[in-house]
Structure formats: structure tokens, C-alpha cells
Amino acid sequence: MNLYPFVSSLLIAVLSTQIIGCGLLRNVAMDSARPILLDQTVAMNREADYELAQDALPANIKLLEGLILSYPSRKDFKLWVCEALCGYGFGFVEDQDKQRASQLYLRAKDYAVSNAVKHTHFKPEYMYSVDDLQNWLQQRSKKDIDVLYWLGHSWGAYIALNLNDPEAMADLPKVQWIMERVIALDEGFYHAGAHVFLGSVYGSIPPMFGGSEDKSLAHFEQAFSLTEESFLLAYYYFAKTYCVRFQKKDAFDHAITHIEQASVLDFENLQLVNSIAKHKSLQLKQESEELFFDEEMYE
């Protein structure tokens, strides 16, 4: 989302309609600019340079938030800023500052909730009511899947960074229900992201809290299959969660090798996320000696 080349023309178009004072013309101007914004989102996802993306994303987030202030009912802008906030927090912040990343995820969650309220008859109090949340989820159709996914993704990203917080852990089943509904509607949505999420959950938490080796592996294998092994972030999460929790060193090594050997240029629309996976897997590999027990020491 490197938006600088067209910011001036976009602002001129919007400001001119504000001077005219006609809300209809403002909406027409923004509808005309939407394809450019969408192309910039695609361009950002195709960015293979990790450092360039790190520098560009904050300004893009603020531009989108400014547009949301002017157009608070736009579903697409809120979806894009959710993706940008979550991507920035995961790719560039959480390894250095978990508290700041948590705040970015909560910020994304607020946009996701706002979208759900505006476009799916959601009420914020449903987040605190098991019956209401489940009833709302069952009423959702495939047209709502983007709203569902980013609500679950942003909420889940926060929980994943705060597993030691009892309140966050208490919300985990709710996010699991959301992602299960996404899978029921379209399991391949956003690179099978719901499968990656659930695989990570079952591969992160102890069995007494619902963790499961079989369920974790099944979700990851389905994600690999649906994405034809192109979504390297699935392999990163597989190595970090399932392989570490269940001490699968050979599978860990295979996943890291797959990430290392893959070229980010092979899959055009995944270049940024795959660059992030490569960057984070280097650190994970360096920690591997601490993550796996040496069985020979206990013989």
C-alpha cells in the first residue's frame, strides 16, 4: 500500500468535492479512486523488500484511517486497515514490542467490530454472550466472510500474544467459533488463514485447555493443500506451534527448509507475507536448540 504516487491527485479530487459541498459528488470521487486504492493494496502484497515494506506501512495505515474518518461506512477501507494493522504488528513489531503489537491488534479489532455492526447486524455485546455470538455466526452467509475473518484474525492475534492473560484466554473459544464458521463458508479464504489459525491454536495450548496434536496437524495439512504449499506463513506457524509443542524436530527442520528454499518471487501476490515468513523463520531456526529437548541427555 505505497500510496504516495497518487495521494495528491486523490486529495485534490476529494477536496474539490468538499468545496462544492455535495455528499453525492464526494462519494462519486471516492468510488472513482477506489480501484487505485485497491491496486495499491495489491502492490503492497507484492512487495518483496522487507525493509521497504516496514517503512511504507505506517504512512499507509494513517492514510486509510484518514479516509475512514471521511467515509466511516466504507466496509472496504476498514477491511484494508485491519489487514495492514495486523500485518504490520505481526511482521515488524511483535518480536520487539509485544505490548505495542497488542495495541495494534486491538485497534484492528475495533475496526473489525465496527464493520460487523454496520454490515452484519452484529452488536458489541455479542462478544460477551456465548448464545448471541453463536446465533449470529450461524446466520452469517458467504457474503460476510471477509468481516468474519478479520474480526477473528485481529481478535485472535491479540489473544495469541497474551496467552498468560486469563481474560484473553477466556475469549479464545469465541475466536475459534468465528474461524470455524469461516471454514464452513469458504475454507480457502485468505490463503486458508482460518485453518492456519486453528492449527496454531491446537498446537499452542496444553491438552487440558483443548490443545490437540491430531487437530493441529489436520488443520495445517489442509492449509498446505489448499494453498498448494505457496503460503510460507503456514509453514512458519506449523514449525513454531505444532512442531515445538509436540517436539517434532524432523517436521520442524522440513518446514524451515521449505521456507528457506522457496523464492518469494514465485508467488506474486504473496511476496510480502512470504518475505515476512522468511525473516521470522531465521530467528526461529536460531532458537531451535532451546526449543527441542535433547533426548540423549535423558537416556
mmCIF file of C-alpha atoms in Angstrom, residues 50 54 88-101 161 279-280 283:
data_model
loop_
_atom_site.group_PDB
_atom_site.id
_atom_site.type_symbol
_atom_site.label_atom_id
_atom_site.label_comp_id
_atom_site.label_asym_id
_atom_site.label_seq_id
_atom_site.Cartn_x
_atom_site.Cartn_y
_atom_site.Cartn_z
ATOM 1 C CA TYR A 50 11.151 -6.444 3.849
ATOM 2 C CA GLN A 54 8.393 -1.839 7.072
ATOM 3 C CA TYR A 88 2.441 -4.521 10.496
ATOM 4 C CA GLY A 89 2.057 -5.765 14.056
ATOM 5 C CA PHE A 90 2.968 -9.343 13.207
ATOM 6 C CA GLY A 91 5.670 -8.692 10.649
ATOM 7 C CA PHE A 92 7.524 -5.769 12.189
ATOM 8 C CA VAL A 93 6.507 -5.086 15.797
ATOM 9 C CA GLU A 94 5.606 -8.053 17.987
ATOM 10 C CA ASP A 95 9.089 -9.593 18.142
ATOM 11 C CA GLN A 96 10.454 -6.324 19.588
ATOM 12 C CA ASP A 97 7.465 -4.901 21.484
ATOM 13 C CA LYS A 98 4.610 -7.244 22.361
ATOM 14 C CA GLN A 99 2.669 -4.552 24.225
ATOM 15 C CA ARG A 100 2.684 -2.221 21.225
ATOM 16 C CA ALA A 101 1.733 -5.061 18.889
ATOM 17 C CA LEU A 161 0.288 -12.553 22.279
ATOM 18 C CA HIS A 279 12.547 -13.162 8.041
ATOM 19 C CA LYS A 280 10.818 -14.622 11.108
ATOM 20 C CA GLN A 283 15.035 -16.214 14.184
#
